[in-house]
């Protein structure tokens, strides 16, 4: 396994304005692959205009994981809507063929670095209670469950999420 990992080139890039098509493709791939992991559905996002994708790049720090030059994962972040010292990790996804080799950890590290550089003291996220692999990954990276549970909006209110947080 070690020799296989050495042959893989992993890179994390922050998307910049003008890279809306990259964002759109990776995000739509994520929504198709894991429809119950995100509040937005593929059907909703597939109708968005280029200006909406552009606005997301302007407002949400977005990091893409490349594996051997191919976009293979995404994570985004944002300032918390109500707490000025808290940032949120949102929209984390790694392509099925790229799982288990460290892309998720590298994407989380990119958000942690961004949040620290912006002087946030805490990082929070929400993860589906059914996504045991993601929960295990977040725990390995230092996140802890806060006890706060929420649901997706109607008509997917049966999907429950737990909040996890880490001190920076």
Coordinates of C-alpha atoms in Angstrom, one line a residue:
X1 CA 0.0 0.0 0.0
X2 CA 2.9 2.4 0.8
X3 CA 4.3 2.2 -2.7
X4 CA 0.8 2.8 -4.2
X5 CA 0.5 6.0 -2.1
X6 CA 3.8 7.2 -3.3
X7 CA 2.7 7.1 -6.9
X8 CA -0.4 9.2 -6.1
X9 CA 0.0 12.9 -6.4
X10 CA -2.4 14.7 -4.0
X11 CA -2.8 18.5 -4.2
X12 CA -5.3 20.9 -2.5
X13 CA -6.2 24.1 -4.4
X14 CA -8.4 27.0 -3.4
X15 CA -10.8 27.8 -6.2
X16 CA -10.7 31.4 -7.4
X17 CA -13.4 33.6 -9.1
X18 CA -13.6 32.5 -12.7
X19 CA -13.5 28.8 -11.8
X20 CA -17.3 28.4 -11.5
X21 CA -17.3 25.5 -14.0
X22 CA -15.0 23.5 -11.8
X23 CA -17.1 24.2 -8.7
X24 CA -20.2 23.3 -10.5
X25 CA -18.9 20.0 -11.8
X26 CA -17.4 18.8 -8.5
X27 CA -20.5 19.9 -6.5
X28 CA -22.9 18.2 -8.9
X29 CA -20.8 15.0 -8.8
X30 CA -21.0 15.2 -5.0
X31 CA -24.8 15.7 -5.0
X32 CA -25.3 12.7 -7.4
X33 CA -23.0 10.5 -5.3
X34 CA -24.2 11.4 -1.8
X35 CA -27.7 12.9 -2.1
X36 CA -28.5 12.5 1.6
X37 CA -25.3 14.2 2.8
X38 CA -26.2 17.7 1.7
X39 CA -29.1 20.1 2.2
X40 CA -29.1 21.0 -1.5
X41 CA -30.3 18.4 -4.0
X42 CA -28.8 17.7 -7.4
X43 CA -32.0 18.8 -9.0
X44 CA -31.9 22.2 -7.3
X45 CA -28.2 22.8 -8.0
X46 CA -28.4 21.7 -11.6
X47 CA -30.7 24.6 -12.4
X48 CA -28.4 27.3 -10.9
X49 CA -27.1 30.0 -13.2
X50 CA -23.4 30.7 -13.7
X51 CA -23.8 33.9 -11.6
X52 CA -25.1 31.8 -8.6
X53 CA -22.0 29.5 -8.9
X54 CA -19.8 32.7 -9.2
X55 CA -21.5 34.2 -6.1
X56 CA -20.6 31.0 -4.1
X57 CA -17.0 31.3 -5.0
X58 CA -17.0 35.0 -3.9
X59 CA -18.6 34.2 -0.5
X60 CA -17.4 30.7 0.4
X61 CA -13.7 29.7 0.6
X62 CA -13.7 26.5 -1.6
X63 CA -11.0 24.0 -1.6
X64 CA -10.6 21.2 -4.2
X65 CA -8.6 18.0 -3.8
X66 CA -6.8 16.8 -6.9
X67 CA -5.7 13.2 -7.2
X68 CA -3.2 12.8 -10.1
X69 CA -4.4 16.1 -11.6
X70 CA -8.1 15.2 -11.4
X71 CA -10.6 17.1 -9.2
X72 CA -11.6 14.4 -6.7
X73 CA -13.0 16.2 -3.6
X74 CA -14.3 19.4 -2.3
X75 CA -14.8 21.3 1.0
X76 CA -16.1 24.7 1.6
X77 CA -16.2 27.0 4.6
X78 CA -17.9 30.1 5.8
X79 CA -18.1 32.4 8.7
X80 CA -20.9 31.3 11.1
X81 CA -24.1 33.3 10.5
X82 CA -24.5 34.3 14.2
X83 CA -21.2 33.8 16.0
X84 CA -18.3 36.0 14.9
X85 CA -15.6 33.8 16.4
X86 CA -16.8 30.6 14.7
X87 CA -16.3 29.3 11.2
X88 CA -18.2 26.4 9.5
X89 CA -16.9 23.5 7.5
X90 CA -19.5 22.7 4.8
X91 CA -20.1 20.6 1.8
X92 CA -17.3 18.1 2.3
X93 CA -17.1 15.3 -0.3
X94 CA -14.5 12.9 -1.7
X95 CA -15.1 10.9 -4.9
X96 CA -15.6 7.2 -4.3
X97 CA -12.5 6.2 -6.2
X98 CA -10.3 8.6 -4.1
X99 CA -11.5 7.6 -0.7
X100 CA -9.3 6.1 2.0
X101 CA -6.0 7.7 0.8
X102 CA -6.0 11.0 2.8
X103 CA -7.9 13.4 0.6
X104 CA -10.5 14.0 3.3
X105 CA -7.9 14.7 5.9
X106 CA -6.1 17.1 3.5
X107 CA -9.3 19.0 2.8
X108 CA -10.1 19.4 6.5
X109 CA -6.6 20.6 7.1
X110 CA -7.1 23.3 4.4
X111 CA -10.2 24.6 6.1
X112 CA -8.5 24.5 9.5
X113 CA -5.6 26.5 8.1
X114 CA -8.0 29.0 6.5
X115 CA -10.0 29.4 9.8
X116 CA -6.9 29.9 11.9
X117 CA -5.5 32.4 9.4
X118 CA -8.8 34.3 9.7
X119 CA -8.5 34.2 13.5
X120 CA -11.5 32.0 14.2
X121 CA -11.4 30.2 17.5
X122 CA -13.8 27.4 16.7
X123 CA -14.8 25.3 13.7
X124 CA -18.2 23.6 13.5
X125 CA -19.9 21.3 11.0
X126 CA -23.0 19.2 10.6
X127 CA -22.9 15.6 9.5
X128 CA -25.6 13.1 8.8
X129 CA -26.1 10.6 11.6
X130 CA -26.0 7.8 9.0
X131 CA -22.6 8.9 7.6
X132 CA -20.4 6.8 10.0
X133 CA -17.3 7.1 7.8
X134 CA -17.4 10.9 7.9
X135 CA -18.1 11.0 11.6
X136 CA -15.1 8.8 12.2
X137 CA -12.9 11.0 10.0
X138 CA -14.0 14.2 11.8
X139 CA -13.3 12.5 15.2
X140 CA -9.8 11.6 14.0
X141 CA -9.2 15.2 13.1
X142 CA -10.3 16.4 16.5
X143 CA -14.0 17.3 16.2
X144 CA -16.3 16.3 19.0
X145 CA -20.1 15.9 19.0
X146 CA -21.8 18.9 20.6
X147 CA -25.1 17.2 21.3
X148 CA -27.0 19.5 18.9
X149 CA -29.2 17.5 16.4
X150 CA -31.1 19.0 13.5
X151 CA -33.0 17.9 10.5
X152 CA -33.0 18.7 6.8
X153 CA -35.9 20.9 5.6
X154 CA -39.1 19.4 4.2
X155 CA -39.4 17.1 2.3
X156 CA -36.3 15.4 3.6
X157 CA -36.9 16.1 7.3
X158 CA -36.2 12.4 8.1
X159 CA -32.5 13.1 7.5
X160 CA -31.0 13.9 10.9
X161 CA -27.6 15.7 11.4
X162 CA -25.4 16.1 14.4
X163 CA -23.2 19.1 15.0
X164 CA -19.5 18.5 15.7
X165 CA -17.0 21.2 16.7
X166 CA -13.3 21.7 17.4
X167 CA -11.4 24.4 19.1
X168 CA -8.7 26.0 17.0

